[in-house]
PDB file of C-alpha atoms in Angstrom:
ATOM      1  CA  MET A   1      -0.009   0.018   0.017  1.00 36.00           C
ATOM      2  CA  LEU A   2       1.287   3.445  -0.917  1.00 38.00           C
ATOM      3  CA  VAL A   3       0.301   6.448   1.070  1.00 41.00           C
ATOM      4  CA  SER A   4       0.813   9.892  -0.363  1.00 43.00           C
ATOM      5  CA  ALA A   5       1.744  12.723   1.953  1.00 44.00           C
ATOM      6  CA  CYS A   6       1.150  15.368  -0.697  1.00 46.00           C
ATOM      7  CA  GLY A   7      -2.423  15.980   0.327  1.00 45.00           C
ATOM      8  CA  ASN A   8      -1.566  16.391   3.945  1.00 46.00           C
ATOM      9  CA  LYS A   9       0.747  19.415   3.424  1.00 45.00           C
ATOM     10  CA  LYS A  10      -1.116  22.721   3.914  1.00 46.00           C
ATOM     11  CA  GLU A  11       0.549  25.521   2.005  1.00 49.00           C
ATOM     12  CA  THR A  12       0.057  28.982   3.323  1.00 50.00           C
ATOM     13  CA  LYS A  13       0.270  31.939   1.069  1.00 60.00           C
ATOM     14  CA  ALA A  14       1.210  35.405   2.319  1.00 65.00           C
ATOM     15  CA  LEU A  15      -1.376  38.105   1.837  1.00 82.00           C
ATOM     16  CA  ASP A  16      -0.922  40.627  -1.005  1.00 88.00           C
ATOM     17  CA  ILE A  17      -1.251  44.098   0.581  1.00 90.00           C
ATOM     18  CA  THR A  18       0.124  46.024  -2.396  1.00 91.00           C
ATOM     19  CA  GLY A  19      -1.757  49.145  -3.270  1.00 89.00           C
ATOM     20  CA  GLN A  20      -2.574  52.591  -1.908  1.00 90.00           C
ATOM     21  CA  TRP A  21      -4.658  52.749   1.210  1.00 89.00           C
ATOM     22  CA  GLU A  22      -6.278  55.591   3.181  1.00 88.00           C
ATOM     23  CA  LEU A  23      -6.894  55.301   6.933  1.00 89.00           C
ATOM     24  CA  ILE A  24     -10.630  55.609   7.550  1.00 87.00           C
ATOM     25  CA  ASP A  25     -11.000  54.460  11.146  1.00 85.00           C
ATOM     26  CA  ILE A  26      -8.795  53.794  14.174  1.00 83.00           C
ATOM     27  CA  GLN A  27      -9.596  52.221  17.487  1.00 77.00           C
ATOM     28  CA  THR A  28      -7.196  52.061  20.312  1.00 64.00           C
ATOM     29  CA  LYS A  29      -7.273  51.463  24.071  1.00 56.00           C
ATOM     30  CA  SER A  30      -4.003  53.024  25.042  1.00 46.00           C
ATOM     31  CA  ALA A  31      -3.308  56.010  22.825  1.00 47.00           C
ATOM     32  CA  GLN A  32      -4.833  59.453  23.262  1.00 48.00           C
ATOM     33  CA  ILE A  33      -5.568  61.004  19.904  1.00 54.00           C
ATOM     34  CA  GLY A  34      -7.556  63.988  21.102  1.00 60.00           C
ATOM     35  CA  ASP A  35      -9.379  66.322  18.696  1.00 66.00           C
ATOM     36  CA  ALA A  36      -6.688  66.351  16.058  1.00 69.00           C
ATOM     37  CA  VAL A  37      -7.696  65.200  12.617  1.00 77.00           C
ATOM     38  CA  ILE A  38      -5.371  62.508  11.382  1.00 83.00           C
ATOM     39  CA  GLU A  39      -4.920  61.762   7.659  1.00 88.00           C
ATOM     40  CA  VAL A  40      -2.839  58.743   6.716  1.00 90.00           C
ATOM     41  CA  TYR A  41      -2.172  57.224   3.271  1.00 93.00           C
ATOM     42  CA  ILE A  42       0.000  54.135   2.845  1.00 94.00           C
ATOM     43  CA  ASP A  43       1.404  52.886  -0.429  1.00 95.00           C
ATOM     44  CA  PHE A  44       2.611  49.295  -0.129  1.00 96.00           C
ATOM     45  CA  LYS A  45       4.614  48.600  -3.279  1.00 95.00           C
ATOM     46  CA  ALA A  46       5.156  45.217  -4.936  1.00 95.00           C
ATOM     47  CA  ASP A  47       8.922  45.451  -4.317  1.00 97.00           C
ATOM     48  CA  TYR A  48       8.266  45.404  -0.534  1.00 97.00           C
ATOM     49  CA  THR A  49       8.910  49.135   0.008  1.00 97.00           C
ATOM     50  CA  PHE A  50       6.320  51.510   1.386  1.00 96.00           C
ATOM     51  CA  GLU A  51       5.604  55.213   1.646  1.00 94.00           C
ATOM     52  CA  ILE A  52       3.430  56.737   4.300  1.00 93.00           C
ATOM     53  CA  TYR A  53       2.034  60.191   4.043  1.00 92.00           C
ATOM     54  CA  GLN A  54       0.578  61.461   7.278  1.00 90.00           C
ATOM     55  CA  LYS A  55      -0.822  64.697   8.611  1.00 87.00           C
ATOM     56  CA  VAL A  56      -1.900  65.320  12.116  1.00 80.00           C
ATOM     57  CA  GLY A  57      -4.031  68.420  12.513  1.00 77.00           C
ATOM     58  CA  GLU A  58      -3.207  71.411  10.354  1.00 78.00           C
ATOM     59  CA  GLY A  59      -0.092  71.688   8.195  1.00 79.00           C
ATOM     60  CA  ARG A  60       1.537  69.592   5.550  1.00 85.00           C
ATOM     61  CA  PHE A  61       1.856  65.906   5.055  1.00 90.00           C
ATOM     62  CA  ARG A  62       5.024  64.200   6.190  1.00 91.00           C
ATOM     63  CA  ARG A  63       6.397  61.384   4.079  1.00 92.00           C
ATOM     64  CA  TYR A  64       8.109  58.322   5.555  1.00 93.00           C
ATOM     65  CA  ASP A  65       9.443  55.339   3.660  1.00 95.00           C
ATOM     66  CA  GLY A  66      11.086  52.007   4.256  1.00 96.00           C
ATOM     67  CA  THR A  67      10.587  48.278   3.695  1.00 97.00           C
ATOM     68  CA  TYR A  68       7.962  45.786   4.778  1.00 97.00           C
ATOM     69  CA  ALA A  69       7.586  42.036   4.921  1.00 96.00           C
ATOM     70  CA  VAL A  70       4.505  39.759   4.928  1.00 95.00           C
ATOM     71  CA  ALA A  71       4.465  36.313   6.479  1.00 94.00           C
ATOM     72  CA  GLU A  72       1.053  34.662   6.138  1.00 91.00           C
ATOM     73  CA  ASP A  73      -1.210  37.410   7.554  1.00 93.00           C
ATOM     74  CA  MET A  74       1.475  39.264   9.640  1.00 95.00           C
ATOM     75  CA  VAL A  75       2.890  42.520   8.188  1.00 96.00           C
ATOM     76  CA  THR A  76       6.066  43.998   9.731  1.00 97.00           C
ATOM     77  CA  GLY A  77       8.214  46.916   8.593  1.00 96.00           C
ATOM     78  CA  LYS A  78      11.253  49.081   9.090  1.00 96.00           C
ATOM     79  CA  TYR A  79      11.618  52.800   8.269  1.00 95.00           C
ATOM     80  CA  SER A  80      14.487  53.962   5.977  1.00 94.00           C
ATOM     81  CA  ASP A  81      16.381  55.211   9.085  1.00 92.00           C
ATOM     82  CA  GLY A  82      16.533  51.676  10.550  1.00 94.00           C
ATOM     83  CA  GLU A  83      13.747  52.101  13.104  1.00 93.00           C
ATOM     84  CA  ASP A  84      11.222  49.234  13.315  1.00 95.00           C
ATOM     85  CA  TRP A  85       7.510  49.973  13.173  1.00 94.00           C
ATOM     86  CA  GLY A  86       5.936  50.328  16.643  1.00 91.00           C
ATOM     87  CA  SER A  87       4.234  46.853  16.128  1.00 95.00           C
ATOM     88  CA  GLY A  88       3.667  44.101  13.692  1.00 96.00           C
ATOM     89  CA  TYR A  89       0.085  43.977  12.304  1.00 96.00           C
ATOM     90  CA  VAL A  90      -2.309  41.148  11.424  1.00 96.00           C
ATOM     91  CA  ALA A  91      -3.885  42.018   8.100  1.00 95.00           C
ATOM     92  CA  ALA A  92      -7.402  41.078   7.055  1.00 95.00           C
ATOM     93  CA  PHE A  93      -9.359  42.053   3.917  1.00 93.00           C
ATOM     94  CA  ASP A  94     -13.010  42.630   3.150  1.00 92.00           C
ATOM     95  CA  GLY A  95     -13.392  43.798  -0.485  1.00 91.00           C
ATOM     96  CA  ASP A  96     -11.646  47.195  -0.876  1.00 92.00           C
ATOM     97  CA  PHE A  97     -11.070  47.458   2.905  1.00 95.00           C
ATOM     98  CA  MET A  98      -8.031  46.319   4.844  1.00 95.00           C
ATOM     99  CA  THR A  99      -7.850  46.063   8.648  1.00 95.00           C
ATOM    100  CA  LEU A 100      -4.454  46.131  10.372  1.00 95.00           C
ATOM    101  CA  THR A 101      -4.532  44.950  14.014  1.00 95.00           C
ATOM    102  CA  ALA A 102      -1.454  45.614  16.117  1.00 94.00           C
ATOM    103  CA  ASP A 103       0.039  42.581  17.769  1.00 94.00           C
ATOM    104  CA  ASN A 104       1.794  44.547  20.610  1.00 91.00           C
ATOM    105  CA  GLY A 105      -1.204  44.525  23.044  1.00 86.00           C
ATOM    106  CA  SER A 106      -2.037  48.191  22.356  1.00 85.00           C
ATOM    107  CA  GLY A 107      -5.489  47.333  21.116  1.00 84.00           C
ATOM    108  CA  GLU A 108      -4.901  49.403  18.010  1.00 89.00           C
ATOM    109  CA  VAL A 109      -7.158  48.416  15.088  1.00 93.00           C
ATOM    110  CA  CYS A 110      -6.904  50.509  11.887  1.00 92.00           C
ATOM    111  CA  LYS A 111      -9.202  50.188   8.936  1.00 94.00           C
ATOM    112  CA  TYR A 112      -8.080  51.353   5.499  1.00 93.00           C
ATOM    113  CA  GLU A 113      -9.847  51.773   2.190  1.00 94.00           C
ATOM    114  CA  LYS A 114      -8.276  51.581  -1.258  1.00 94.00           C
ATOM    115  CA  ALA A 115      -7.508  55.185  -2.188  1.00 90.00           C
ATOM    116  CA  SER A 116      -4.742  57.412  -3.294  1.00 82.00           C
ATOM    117  CA  LEU A 117      -3.330  60.789  -2.213  1.00 82.00           C
ATOM    118  CA  ASP A 118      -3.362  63.533  -4.761  1.00 83.00           C
ATOM    119  CA  GLN A 119       0.014  63.932  -6.530  1.00 82.00           C
ATOM    120  CA  LYS A 120       0.109  67.636  -5.588  1.00 80.00           C
ATOM    121  CA  GLU A 121      -0.103  66.716  -1.933  1.00 82.00           C
ATOM    122  CA  LYS A 122       2.644  64.098  -2.344  1.00 82.00           C
ATOM    123  CA  ASP A 123       4.881  66.555  -4.036  1.00 81.00           C
ATOM    124  CA  SER A 124       4.480  69.154  -1.282  1.00 81.00           C
ATOM    125  CA  ALA A 125       4.996  66.668   1.558  1.00 83.00           C
ATOM    126  CA  ASP A 126       7.962  67.115   3.988  1.00 81.00           C
ATOM    127  CA  VAL A 127      10.273  64.184   3.481  1.00 83.00           C
ATOM    128  CA  VAL A 128      11.356  62.838   6.871  1.00 80.00           C
ATOM    129  CA  THR A 129      14.614  60.873   6.739  1.00 72.00           C
ATOM    130  CA  LYS A 130      15.112  60.251  10.474  1.00 71.00           C
ATOM    131  CA  ALA A 131      13.117  59.894  13.612  1.00 66.00           C
ATOM    132  CA  ASP A 132      11.826  63.156  15.135  1.00 66.00           C
ATOM    133  CA  ASP A 133      10.638  62.914  18.754  1.00 59.00           C
ATOM    134  CA  SER A 134       8.162  65.748  18.242  1.00 58.00           C
ATOM    135  CA  VAL A 135       6.165  63.765  15.671  1.00 66.00           C
ATOM    136  CA  VAL A 136       4.768  60.285  16.176  1.00 70.00           C
ATOM    137  CA  ARG A 137       5.128  57.963  13.196  1.00 72.00           C
ATOM    138  CA  PHE A 138       1.889  56.251  12.448  1.00 69.00           C
ATOM    139  CA  LEU A 139       3.153  52.718  12.148  1.00 77.00           C
TER     140      LEU A 139
END
């Protein structure tokens, strides 16, 4: 009798998060956001690089970039200055919506919708090349 093990092996495929996403909702149990309006756009590129454009309150967008990795449903990343994201995130999809849930115990759950930032806004963004303690990076 021959028994084949091929059918017993479960292959897992990493999620494809490529595309441009706009933050549309955030829930957290530990961070105080206050009354400031937060705008965040993330562009996950197919070459495993990302760009984040974020604006907190009034003013201009700030642009951050770096690399990311996906293992099954877990997304992790590192900014171009070598700093890791504040957490890894479990990614889930529902149509044109992506939810990223922090795995660091913060209770942070961010919902994104497929969208893109206007090129004019991108061009006028302040490019941030190294961590600045006065501004919190979104991821």
